[in-house]
Tab-separated table of C-alpha atoms and ligand atoms in Angstrom:
chain	number	residue	atom	x	y	z
L	1	MET	CA	0.000	0.000	0.000
L	2	PHE	CA	2.971	2.345	0.007
L	3	GLU	CA	5.014	3.956	-2.714
L	4	GLU	CA	8.362	2.219	-3.156
L	5	THR	CA	11.459	4.352	-2.676
L	6	GLU	CA	10.580	7.135	-5.061
L	7	GLY	CA	13.105	9.411	-3.442
L	8	ALA	CA	15.643	8.076	-0.988
L	9	VAL	CA	16.601	10.035	2.124
L	10	TYR	CA	20.337	10.431	2.516
L	11	GLY	CA	22.908	10.506	5.242
L	12	TYR	CA	26.207	12.308	4.719
L	13	ARG	CA	29.689	10.803	5.079
L	14	CYS	CA	32.633	13.142	5.596
L	15	THR	CA	35.061	12.458	2.761
L	16	ALA	CA	38.029	13.329	4.989
L	17	CYS	CA	37.337	11.195	8.082
L	18	ASN	CA	34.246	9.055	7.281
L	19	GLU	CA	32.166	10.480	10.172
L	20	LEU	CA	28.459	9.956	9.398
L	21	HIS	CA	25.899	12.732	9.738
L	22	TYR	CA	22.144	12.983	9.437
L	23	PRO	CA	20.722	15.410	8.586
L	24	LYS	CA	23.217	17.348	6.479
L	25	HIS	CA	25.715	19.538	8.300
L	26	GLN	CA	27.929	22.112	6.602
L	27	VAL	CA	30.895	21.204	8.794
L	28	CYS	CA	31.958	17.732	9.981
L	29	ARG	CA	31.512	17.369	13.750
L	30	ALA	CA	34.671	15.256	14.000
L	31	CYS	CA	37.261	16.934	11.753
L	32	ALA	CA	35.677	20.213	10.549
L	33	GLY	CA	35.762	18.855	6.990
L	34	ARG	CA	33.374	20.432	4.496
L	35	GLU	CA	33.051	17.751	1.817
L	36	PHE	CA	30.473	15.007	2.165
L	37	GLU	CA	29.201	12.157	0.061
L	38	GLU	CA	25.616	10.967	0.270
L	39	PHE	CA	24.537	7.485	1.243
L	40	PRO	CA	20.927	6.327	1.408
L	41	LEU	CA	19.376	5.664	4.831
L	42	GLU	CA	18.175	2.088	4.399
L	43	GLY	CA	17.678	-1.274	5.993
L	44	GLU	CA	16.800	-2.197	9.538
L	45	ALA	CA	16.836	0.165	12.518
L	46	THR	CA	15.862	0.017	16.194
L	47	LEU	CA	12.962	2.055	17.567
L	48	VAL	CA	14.313	4.367	20.305
L	49	THR	CA	11.053	6.152	21.162
L	50	TRP	CA	7.700	6.947	19.588
L	51	THR	CA	4.491	8.931	19.959
L	52	LYS	CA	0.988	9.035	18.552
L	53	LEU	CA	0.277	12.666	17.729
L	54	TYR	CA	-3.306	13.895	17.611
L	55	ASN	CA	-3.102	17.607	16.803
L	56	LEU	CA	-1.457	17.787	13.425
L	57	PRO	CA	-0.236	20.986	11.810
L	58	GLU	CA	-2.120	22.567	8.954
L	59	GLY	CA	-2.388	20.544	5.805
L	60	TYR	CA	-2.868	17.065	7.261
L	61	MET	CA	-6.269	15.497	6.666
L	62	LYS	CA	-5.798	12.757	9.276
L	63	PRO	CA	-6.859	12.516	12.926
L	64	TYR	CA	-3.433	11.334	14.106
L	65	LEU	CA	-0.006	10.163	13.017
L	66	TYR	CA	2.631	7.967	14.642
L	67	PHE	CA	6.208	9.214	14.821
L	68	GLY	CA	9.380	7.527	15.973
L	69	ILE	CA	13.090	8.046	16.420
L	70	VAL	CA	15.246	5.131	15.297
L	71	ALA	CA	18.903	4.171	15.642
L	72	TYR	CA	20.849	2.483	12.838
L	73	GLY	CA	23.703	0.051	13.346
L	74	ASN	CA	26.108	2.680	11.966
L	75	GLY	CA	25.209	5.113	14.760
L	76	ILE	CA	22.891	7.362	12.739
L	77	ARG	CA	19.671	8.324	14.521
L	78	ALA	CA	16.724	9.747	12.609
L	79	ALA	CA	13.093	10.720	13.103
L	80	GLY	CA	10.380	9.487	10.790
L	81	GLN	CA	6.734	8.669	10.527
L	82	LEU	CA	5.935	5.265	11.936
L	83	GLU	CA	3.539	2.721	10.467
L	84	VAL	CA	3.567	-0.341	12.700
L	85	SER	CA	0.532	-1.835	14.401
L	86	SER	CA	1.784	-1.754	17.992
L	87	PRO	CA	5.030	0.144	18.515
L	88	ARG	CA	7.403	-1.078	21.241
L	89	LEU	CA	10.696	0.439	22.392
L	90	GLY	CA	13.593	-1.581	21.006
L	91	MET	CA	11.635	-3.219	18.179
L	92	LYS	CA	13.209	-3.562	14.735
L	93	VAL	CA	11.692	-1.502	11.945
L	94	ALA	CA	12.404	-1.261	8.217
L	95	THR	CA	13.382	1.989	6.498
L	96	THR	CA	11.071	3.073	3.682
L	97	THR	CA	10.324	6.404	2.096
L	98	GLY	CA	6.985	7.747	1.003
L	99	LEU	CA	4.672	10.709	0.998
L	100	VAL	CA	4.902	12.367	4.451
L	101	LYS	CA	3.176	15.639	3.588
L	102	GLU	CA	0.592	16.278	0.916
L	103	GLY	CA	0.661	19.720	-0.554
L	104	GLY	CA	-0.061	19.322	-4.252
L	105	LYS	CA	3.120	20.500	-5.940
L	106	ASP	CA	4.696	20.693	-2.491
L	107	ASP	CA	4.403	16.944	-1.816
L	108	VAL	CA	7.180	15.865	0.523
L	109	ILE	CA	8.829	12.442	0.374
L	110	GLY	CA	10.367	11.408	3.685
L	111	LEU	CA	11.252	8.589	6.045
L	112	ILE	CA	8.527	6.162	7.071
L	113	TYR	CA	9.479	3.270	9.355
L	114	ARG	CA	7.457	0.081	8.999
B	1	MET	CA	32.323	44.943	34.145
B	2	ARG	CA	29.504	47.013	35.669
B	3	GLU	CA	26.927	45.242	37.794
B	4	VAL	CA	23.320	45.253	36.569
B	5	GLY	CA	20.022	45.195	38.438
B	6	ILE	CA	16.284	45.241	37.818
B	7	VAL	CA	14.427	48.311	39.067
B	8	GLY	CA	11.026	48.026	37.377
B	9	ILE	CA	8.647	45.230	36.393
B	10	GLY	CA	5.398	45.013	34.422
B	11	HIS	CA	3.153	42.147	33.326
B	12	THR	CA	-0.164	41.949	31.476
B	13	LYS	CA	-2.846	39.407	32.305
B	14	PHE	CA	-1.952	36.390	30.165
B	15	GLY	CA	-4.714	34.771	28.116
B	16	ARG	CA	-6.579	36.341	25.247
B	17	SER	CA	-5.554	39.956	24.749
B	18	LYS	CA	-8.331	42.478	24.269
B	19	THR	CA	-5.990	44.900	22.508
B	20	GLY	CA	-3.647	44.798	19.531
B	21	TYR	CA	-0.018	43.693	19.672
B	22	ILE	CA	1.559	47.134	20.177
B	23	GLU	CA	-0.918	48.198	22.850
B	24	MET	CA	-0.408	44.935	24.738
B	25	ALA	CA	3.384	45.308	24.667
B	26	CYS	CA	3.082	48.931	25.797
B	27	ALA	CA	0.843	48.018	28.730
B	28	ALA	CA	3.611	45.868	30.215
B	29	ALA	CA	6.265	48.480	29.385
B	30	LEU	CA	4.334	51.324	31.004
B	31	GLU	CA	3.728	49.273	34.140
B	32	ALA	CA	7.487	48.646	34.389
B	33	LEU	CA	8.261	52.336	33.850
B	34	ASP	CA	5.680	53.313	36.493
B	35	ASP	CA	7.138	50.749	38.891
B	36	ALA	CA	10.550	52.343	38.349
B	37	GLY	CA	9.187	55.886	38.653
B	38	VAL	CA	10.191	56.797	35.080
B	39	LYS	CA	8.128	59.413	33.265
B	40	PRO	CA	8.345	58.937	29.477
B	41	LEU	CA	9.102	62.568	28.675
B	42	ALA	CA	12.228	64.304	27.395
B	43	GLY	CA	15.010	63.409	29.808
B	44	HIS	CA	13.397	60.022	30.565
B	45	GLY	CA	16.852	58.425	30.760
B	46	ILE	CA	15.962	55.184	28.928
B	47	ASP	CA	18.936	54.443	26.690
B	48	GLN	CA	17.784	51.271	24.950
B	49	VAL	CA	14.623	49.267	24.309
B	50	LEU	CA	14.839	45.566	23.473
B	51	LEU	CA	11.723	43.717	22.320
B	52	ALA	CA	11.668	39.927	22.608
B	53	THR	CA	9.227	38.267	20.241
B	54	MET	CA	9.187	35.111	18.205
B	55	GLY	CA	6.116	35.701	16.090
B	56	ALA	CA	5.460	39.404	15.535
B	57	SER	CA	6.697	39.108	11.955
B	58	MET	CA	5.115	35.757	11.128
B	59	ILE	CA	1.868	35.882	13.106
B	60	ASN	CA	1.106	39.569	13.504
B	61	HIS	CA	2.710	40.662	10.238
B	62	GLN	CA	4.673	43.480	11.865
B	63	SER	CA	8.404	43.963	11.612
B	64	SER	CA	10.857	46.379	13.261
B	65	VAL	CA	8.440	46.482	16.170
B	66	ALA	CA	10.984	47.722	18.731
B	67	SER	CA	11.303	50.982	16.774
B	68	ALA	CA	7.532	51.360	16.722
B	69	LEU	CA	7.365	50.786	20.489
B	70	VAL	CA	9.998	53.423	21.258
B	71	ASP	CA	8.030	56.052	19.379
B	72	THR	CA	4.569	55.271	20.723
B	73	LEU	CA	5.974	55.045	24.273
B	74	ASN	CA	7.542	58.499	23.813
B	75	LEU	CA	10.986	57.095	24.518
B	76	ARG	CA	12.718	58.557	21.439
B	77	PRO	CA	15.641	58.708	20.738
B	78	ALA	CA	16.409	55.500	22.674
B	79	MET	CA	18.253	52.766	20.780
B	80	ALA	CA	15.978	49.883	19.782
B	81	GLU	CA	16.269	46.301	18.591
B	82	THR	CA	14.008	43.279	18.302
B	83	VAL	CA	15.425	40.013	19.646
B	84	GLU	CA	14.281	36.651	18.287
B	85	ASN	CA	15.503	33.447	19.885
B	86	GLY	CA	12.388	31.287	19.725
B	87	PRO	CA	10.699	30.673	23.084
B	88	ALA	CA	13.952	31.754	24.804
B	89	SER	CA	13.759	35.251	23.267
B	90	GLY	CA	12.793	36.819	26.608
B	91	ALA	CA	15.790	35.740	28.660
B	92	SER	CA	18.023	36.285	25.618
B	93	ALA	CA	16.898	39.920	25.463
B	94	ILE	CA	17.670	40.327	29.177
B	95	LYS	CA	21.112	38.839	28.580
B	96	MET	CA	21.712	41.332	25.772
B	97	GLY	CA	20.448	44.215	27.901
B	98	TYR	CA	22.823	43.123	30.644
B	99	SER	CA	25.712	43.089	28.167
B	100	LEU	CA	24.908	46.581	26.867
B	101	ILE	CA	24.954	47.960	30.397
B	102	ALA	CA	27.966	45.982	31.560
B	103	SER	CA	29.960	47.194	28.550
B	104	GLY	CA	29.015	50.831	29.081
B	105	MET	CA	26.936	51.169	25.900
B	106	ALA	CA	23.877	51.974	28.014
B	107	ASP	CA	22.967	52.810	31.613
B	108	THR	CA	19.333	51.708	31.331
B	109	VAL	CA	17.622	49.128	29.121
B	110	LEU	CA	13.896	48.480	28.946
B	111	VAL	CA	13.300	44.834	27.974
B	112	ILE	CA	9.815	43.995	26.738
B	113	GLY	CA	8.653	40.491	25.816
B	114	ALA	CA	5.378	40.262	23.910
B	115	GLU	CA	3.563	37.608	21.925
B	116	MET	CA	0.084	37.506	20.451
B	117	MET	CA	-0.706	33.924	19.495
B	118	ARG	CA	-4.458	33.709	19.714
B	119	VAL	CA	-5.173	35.696	16.543
B	120	VAL	CA	-4.481	32.558	14.489
B	121	SER	CA	-6.145	29.139	14.642
B	122	GLY	CA	-4.728	26.412	16.858
B	123	TRP	CA	-3.459	24.603	13.780
B	124	GLU	CA	-1.720	27.668	12.403
B	125	GLY	CA	-0.202	28.329	15.814
B	126	THR	CA	1.109	24.757	16.075
B	127	ASP	CA	2.545	25.037	12.582
B	128	PHE	CA	4.192	28.387	13.372
B	129	VAL	CA	5.880	27.006	16.497
B	130	ALA	CA	7.014	23.939	14.532
B	131	THR	CA	8.991	26.168	12.151
B	132	MET	CA	11.729	26.102	14.838
B	133	LEU	CA	12.377	22.455	14.048
B	134	HIS	CA	14.821	21.171	11.442
B	135	PRO	CA	13.147	21.941	8.095
B	136	GLU	CA	13.839	18.621	6.355
B	137	ALA	CA	14.592	16.137	9.131
B	138	GLU	CA	11.697	17.152	11.422
B	139	TYR	CA	9.247	19.813	10.219
B	140	ASP	CA	8.571	18.289	6.790
B	141	LEU	CA	7.597	14.983	8.420
B	142	GLY	CA	4.733	16.665	10.273
B	143	LEU	CA	6.591	16.713	13.591
B	144	THR	CA	5.552	19.375	16.115
B	145	LEU	CA	6.805	20.433	19.539
B	146	PRO	CA	4.195	18.283	21.321
B	147	ALA	CA	5.319	15.281	19.222
B	148	LEU	CA	8.956	15.782	20.266
B	149	ALA	CA	7.845	16.263	23.870
B	150	GLY	CA	5.774	13.075	23.687
B	151	MET	CA	8.754	11.071	22.432
B	152	PHE	CA	10.983	12.652	25.094
B	153	THR	CA	8.426	11.908	27.822
B	154	ARG	CA	8.235	8.245	26.817
B	155	LEU	CA	12.032	7.917	27.021
B	156	VAL	CA	12.189	9.547	30.452
B	157	MET	CA	9.304	7.416	31.732
B	158	ASP	CA	11.021	4.299	30.442
B	159	SER	CA	14.443	5.245	31.860
B	160	TYR	CA	13.495	6.587	35.291
B	161	GLY	CA	10.021	5.314	36.149
B	162	VAL	CA	8.261	8.654	35.836
B	163	THR	CA	4.492	8.039	35.605
B	164	GLU	CA	1.540	9.867	34.096
B	165	ARG	CA	0.438	10.542	37.676
B	166	ASP	CA	3.758	12.319	38.396
B	167	LEU	CA	3.045	14.690	35.512
B	168	ALA	CA	-0.477	15.230	36.848
B	169	LEU	CA	1.021	16.097	40.257
B	170	VAL	CA	3.120	18.825	38.626
B	171	ALA	CA	0.009	20.089	36.811
B	172	VAL	CA	-1.989	20.314	40.028
B	173	LYS	CA	0.900	22.059	41.849
B	174	ASN	CA	1.364	24.667	39.116
B	175	HIS	CA	-2.365	25.315	38.719
B	176	GLN	CA	-2.628	25.664	42.507
B	177	ASN	CA	0.179	28.264	42.444
B	178	ALA	CA	-1.554	30.140	39.620
B	179	LEU	CA	-4.633	30.643	41.805
B	180	ALA	CA	-2.569	33.187	43.741
B	181	ASN	CA	-1.195	34.871	40.607
B	182	PRO	CA	-3.667	37.445	39.264
B	183	VAL	CA	-1.909	37.610	35.850
B	184	ALA	CA	-2.069	33.850	35.211
B	185	HIS	CA	-4.012	32.654	32.155
B	186	ILE	CA	-5.742	29.673	33.798
B	187	ARG	CA	-6.941	30.004	37.357
B	188	LEU	CA	-8.626	26.737	38.167
B	189	VAL	CA	-7.146	23.570	39.597
B	190	PRO	CA	-7.750	20.216	37.904
B	191	ASP	CA	-8.699	17.250	40.076
B	192	LEU	CA	-5.745	14.867	40.380
B	193	HIS	CA	-7.936	11.773	40.364
B	194	ALA	CA	-10.013	12.951	37.403
B	195	ILE	CA	-7.015	13.688	35.178
B	196	SER	CA	-4.769	10.768	36.140
B	197	GLU	CA	-6.756	7.865	37.588
B	198	ASP	CA	-10.464	8.111	36.813
B	199	GLU	CA	-11.869	5.687	34.240
B	200	ASP	CA	-13.049	8.724	32.257
B	201	LYS	CA	-9.605	10.293	32.233
B	202	ASP	CA	-9.267	9.803	28.462
B	203	ALA	CA	-12.273	12.079	27.987
B	204	VAL	CA	-11.298	14.651	30.640
B	205	ASN	CA	-7.596	14.591	29.861
B	206	PRO	CA	-7.132	13.161	26.356
B	207	TYR	CA	-3.778	12.307	24.803
B	208	VAL	CA	-2.140	15.063	22.779
B	209	ALA	CA	1.013	13.139	21.879
B	210	GLU	CA	1.155	9.842	23.733
B	211	PRO	CA	2.058	9.559	26.569
B	212	LEU	CA	1.506	13.330	26.932
B	213	ARG	CA	-2.009	14.401	27.796
B	214	LEU	CA	-3.811	17.719	27.541
B	215	TYR	CA	-2.980	18.684	31.150
B	216	ASP	CA	0.717	17.995	30.514
B	217	VAL	CA	0.908	20.792	27.929
B	218	CYS	CA	0.820	24.585	28.346
B	219	PRO	CA	-2.045	26.621	26.890
B	220	VAL	CA	-1.732	29.052	23.966
B	221	SER	CA	-1.620	32.554	25.431
B	222	ASP	CA	-1.255	36.188	24.491
B	223	GLY	CA	0.735	38.297	26.857
B	224	ALA	CA	3.519	40.766	27.560
B	225	ALA	CA	5.999	41.369	30.360
B	226	ALA	CA	8.680	44.008	30.861
B	227	VAL	CA	11.658	44.702	33.097
B	228	LEU	CA	13.779	47.825	33.423
B	229	LEU	CA	17.486	47.054	33.789
B	230	CYS	CA	20.014	49.576	35.034
B	231	ALA	CA	23.661	49.768	36.015
B	232	LEU	CA	23.912	49.454	39.795
B	233	ASP	CA	25.990	52.623	39.734
B	234	VAL	CA	22.918	54.602	38.613
B	235	ALA	CA	20.352	52.638	40.640
B	236	GLU	CA	19.813	55.475	43.126
B	237	ARG	CA	17.818	57.252	40.361
B	238	PHE	CA	15.004	54.766	40.975
B	239	PRO	CA	12.779	54.402	44.034
B	240	LYS	CA	12.900	50.613	44.435
B	241	LYS	CA	15.967	48.707	45.527
B	242	PRO	CA	17.481	46.834	42.561
B	243	ILE	CA	17.382	43.077	42.269
B	244	ARG	CA	20.829	42.174	40.987
B	245	ILE	CA	21.417	39.910	37.980
B	246	ALA	CA	24.042	37.691	39.590
B	247	GLY	CA	24.498	35.031	36.936
B	248	ILE	CA	23.753	34.422	33.271
B	249	GLY	CA	24.372	31.275	31.266
B	250	GLN	CA	23.387	30.148	27.819
B	251	ALA	CA	24.106	27.072	25.742
B	252	THR	CA	22.999	25.439	22.522
B	253	ASP	CA	22.510	21.822	21.508
B	254	THR	CA	21.865	19.849	18.308
B	255	HIS	CA	19.055	21.175	16.131
B	256	THR	CA	17.436	17.748	15.674
B	257	ILE	CA	16.637	15.896	18.873
B	258	ALA	CA	17.470	12.562	17.200
B	259	GLU	CA	21.151	13.577	17.129
B	260	ARG	CA	21.421	14.088	20.921
B	261	GLU	CA	24.092	11.855	22.394
B	262	VAL	CA	21.972	10.951	25.441
B	263	PRO	CA	18.357	11.366	24.361
B	264	THR	CA	17.003	11.831	27.921
B	265	ASP	CA	19.462	14.659	28.669
B	266	LEU	CA	18.801	18.367	28.318
B	267	TYR	CA	22.455	19.246	27.871
B	268	ALA	CA	21.888	22.938	27.111
B	269	VAL	CA	19.927	23.345	30.374
B	270	ARG	CA	22.760	21.771	32.364
B	271	GLU	CA	25.419	23.874	30.665
B	272	ALA	CA	23.463	27.147	30.869
B	273	ALA	CA	22.856	26.573	34.593
B	274	ARG	CA	26.516	25.654	35.177
B	275	GLN	CA	27.624	28.946	33.629
B	276	ALA	CA	25.088	30.944	35.634
B	277	TYR	CA	26.239	29.290	38.884
B	278	ARG	CA	29.884	29.937	38.013
B	279	MET	CA	29.301	33.606	37.193
B	280	SER	CA	27.331	34.144	40.397
B	281	GLY	CA	29.583	32.053	42.615
B	282	LEU	CA	26.459	30.256	43.816
B	283	CYS	CA	25.424	26.616	43.835
B	284	PRO	CA	22.029	24.859	43.574
B	285	ASP	CA	21.669	24.786	47.386
B	286	ASP	CA	21.807	28.589	47.469
B	287	ILE	CA	18.668	28.953	45.334
B	288	ASP	CA	15.415	29.653	47.210
B	289	VAL	CA	12.908	29.761	44.332
B	290	ALA	CA	12.939	28.779	40.647
B	291	GLU	CA	10.929	29.273	37.492
B	292	LEU	CA	11.597	26.365	35.130
B	293	HIS	CA	10.303	26.293	31.553
B	294	ASP	CA	7.420	23.778	31.790
B	295	ALA	CA	5.890	24.120	28.316
B	296	PHE	CA	5.543	20.341	28.729
B	297	LEU	CA	5.464	19.120	32.317
B	298	ILE	CA	8.177	16.528	31.803
B	299	LEU	CA	10.518	19.476	31.222
B	300	GLU	CA	10.016	20.823	34.754
B	301	ILE	CA	11.043	17.450	36.169
B	302	VAL	CA	14.126	16.946	33.972
B	303	GLU	CA	15.207	20.600	34.250
B	304	SER	CA	15.008	20.350	38.053
B	305	GLU	CA	17.643	17.620	37.764
B	306	GLU	CA	19.776	19.340	35.117
B	307	VAL	CA	20.070	22.543	37.197
B	308	GLY	CA	21.253	20.442	40.141
B	309	PHE	CA	18.299	20.577	42.547
B	310	PHE	CA	17.887	16.791	42.422
B	311	LYS	CA	19.881	13.791	41.245
B	312	ARG	CA	19.362	12.320	37.792
B	313	GLY	CA	16.122	10.390	37.662
B	314	GLU	CA	14.876	11.682	41.029
B	315	GLY	CA	13.036	14.847	40.018
B	316	HIS	CA	9.695	13.054	39.945
B	317	LEU	CA	10.324	11.627	43.437
B	318	ALA	CA	10.872	15.185	44.699
B	319	VAL	CA	7.499	16.156	43.194
B	320	ARG	CA	5.802	13.231	44.990
B	321	GLU	CA	7.363	14.362	48.275
B	322	GLY	CA	6.225	17.956	47.808
B	323	LYS	CA	9.797	19.280	47.666
B	324	THR	CA	8.933	21.549	44.719
B	325	SER	CA	5.670	22.849	46.208
B	326	LEU	CA	5.311	26.127	48.106
B	327	GLY	CA	6.855	25.534	51.511
B	328	GLY	CA	9.009	22.704	50.136
B	329	GLN	CA	12.787	22.458	49.756
B	330	ILE	CA	12.846	24.418	46.483
B	331	PRO	CA	9.500	25.808	45.288
B	332	ILE	CA	9.305	25.625	41.487
B	333	ASN	CA	6.999	27.686	39.291
B	334	THR	CA	5.306	29.696	42.018
B	335	SER	CA	3.823	31.834	39.221
B	336	GLY	CA	1.912	28.823	37.913
B	337	GLY	CA	4.626	28.211	35.331
B	338	LEU	CA	4.022	28.112	31.622
B	339	LYS	CA	1.485	25.379	32.346
B	340	ALA	CA	-0.994	27.577	34.189
B	341	LYS	CA	0.262	31.154	33.857
B	342	GLY	CA	0.551	30.683	30.086
B	343	HIS	CA	3.358	30.724	27.521
B	344	PRO	CA	3.326	33.704	25.170
B	345	LEU	CA	6.614	32.610	23.596
B	346	GLY	CA	8.741	35.775	23.465
B	347	ALA	CA	7.246	37.076	26.713
B	348	THR	CA	7.995	33.972	28.758
B	349	GLY	CA	11.601	34.617	29.830
B	350	VAL	CA	10.706	38.165	30.850
B	351	SER	CA	7.622	36.892	32.694
B	352	GLN	CA	9.748	34.331	34.585
B	353	THR	CA	12.092	37.182	35.547
B	354	VAL	CA	9.174	39.292	36.774
B	355	GLU	CA	8.061	36.418	39.041
B	356	ILE	CA	11.535	35.970	40.533
B	357	VAL	CA	11.819	39.737	41.134
B	358	LYS	CA	8.427	39.686	42.902
B	359	GLN	CA	9.584	36.797	45.071
B	360	LEU	CA	12.847	38.523	45.983
B	361	ARG	CA	11.086	41.801	46.700
B	362	GLY	CA	8.537	39.997	48.867
B	363	GLU	CA	5.687	41.083	46.567
B	364	ALA	CA	4.393	37.614	45.618
B	365	GLN	CA	1.237	37.793	47.659
B	366	GLY	CA	-0.416	34.457	48.336
B	367	ARG	CA	2.492	32.501	46.860
B	368	GLN	CA	5.447	34.167	48.598
B	369	VAL	CA	8.461	31.994	49.387
B	370	THR	CA	9.534	32.966	52.892
B	371	ASP	CA	12.681	35.106	52.937
B	372	ALA	CA	13.624	34.327	49.328
B	373	GLN	CA	17.113	35.758	48.642
B	374	ARG	CA	18.087	34.150	45.340
B	375	GLY	CA	16.122	32.817	42.402
B	376	LEU	CA	16.937	30.882	39.236
B	377	LEU	CA	15.055	30.790	35.972
B	378	VAL	CA	15.439	28.604	32.904
B	379	ASN	CA	14.068	29.805	29.565
B	380	PHE	CA	14.086	26.960	27.032
B	381	GLY	CA	14.144	27.502	23.275
B	382	GLY	CA	13.443	25.051	20.465
B	383	PHE	CA	13.224	21.640	21.986
B	384	GLY	CA	16.199	22.474	24.172
B	385	ASN	CA	18.593	23.579	21.448
B	386	ASN	CA	19.010	27.072	22.933
B	387	VAL	CA	18.606	27.633	26.653
B	388	VAL	CA	19.190	30.706	28.811
B	389	ALA	CA	19.502	30.568	32.613
B	390	LEU	CA	19.480	33.604	34.891
B	391	ILE	CA	20.196	33.892	38.621
B	392	LEU	CA	18.818	36.923	40.431
B	393	GLU	CA	19.868	38.009	43.908
B	394	LYS	CA	18.396	40.386	46.439
B	395	GLU	CA	20.873	43.110	47.359
B	396	ALA	CA	22.044	42.907	50.958
K	401	ZN	ZN1	35.258	14.627	9.101
């Protein structure tokens, strides 16, 4: 029922020291380098925390959304929408991307953990 | 460096303003000038006006508002700037006023914090506040401040055994305090059983962002507060004894909360408080009263640990034991806090300062902390990515 990776979400690897960043930083936190190469956020991650949010900002035609923060094996942590039936701390989730905000020409593709 | 004190305070009734933005801001400013015995006529002696606001441009569609205030208050040709640092704008503006005086650029600085939120719908307001978040990694996903607070609350509950009832206890305490504060937005006390234990609690106190419920979140308020700062070496111009700004600290943290090294920590609170203690030469035990930024009640508990009042993971136990209530070891949020007094973003840090000044002057009728000598306040911006702490001290 969900759009397959129609736009990946990327992490950023410092080309000087390999430190990983997400989201993008202009300066590497480890070596102050300024060059990065992209790598897709993908695969399995661990659910660190989650919430079910009822009052959504303007533009959402839903009564609620689930959100989570996950940790990847490489140390990257990221927030995303969450689509699992009963979230539990520490559970494994899969990285997908899909439509996270509908706005006509302003549609946003982002991280959805399933 | 010159020492700086507070010689005038003003505060509007928080809630829904009956006037426009400028008039509301001026009401607080004029009360502070009156309190300090300053007549806004030629020779008024006000060197600088700083306006703290997060949303005047975005919500009220007014820019360069500090310049407008100076003119309508008849304080020309005072210097004027608007200060925007999210919900920490208020304490930031006080910090900048302090710096102007300490450096000799000014002898007197009028700091006004003002926010008018209730002219837009709840949804628009939530969206406006969410613009503080990381544009791609947070905001675009539909994340809001309550969502981040919900995820933070779940982590703290899981790590330290904080319960929904503990949050309800903080709510009842702060609402109880607000009963004695005539400028508080909400002046009624929820029933602890009804909001935390009753079988109908989901109807009375529904989830906003699980596990956060309605009574764990501050209301949306309009309001303004003002303080007049002066160099202690010119304080004899004013009738009231100055309350000295003894310590200031400020620190920043990662923009996204997912990147925080220890996700249950509020590092910027800890670091801002550490700097304020160091500057003042004081320690947590020296503090008699505190205003901690409880936009979400979990924050009051974790901040009370980060500023050193209680050990890590024990803030909620202190609440259960009444240590943070009036008459307890360290009364927190005697004003009602953001939870009950209200949280007009840019006004909040100035409002917290007004409460501490009232406590130290002995003017906090009905909620006075006996013989309060020193107070601490924490003004929290973003979801903790920019925090300002101030320590105020009564002059001997
Ligand atoms: Zn690097």
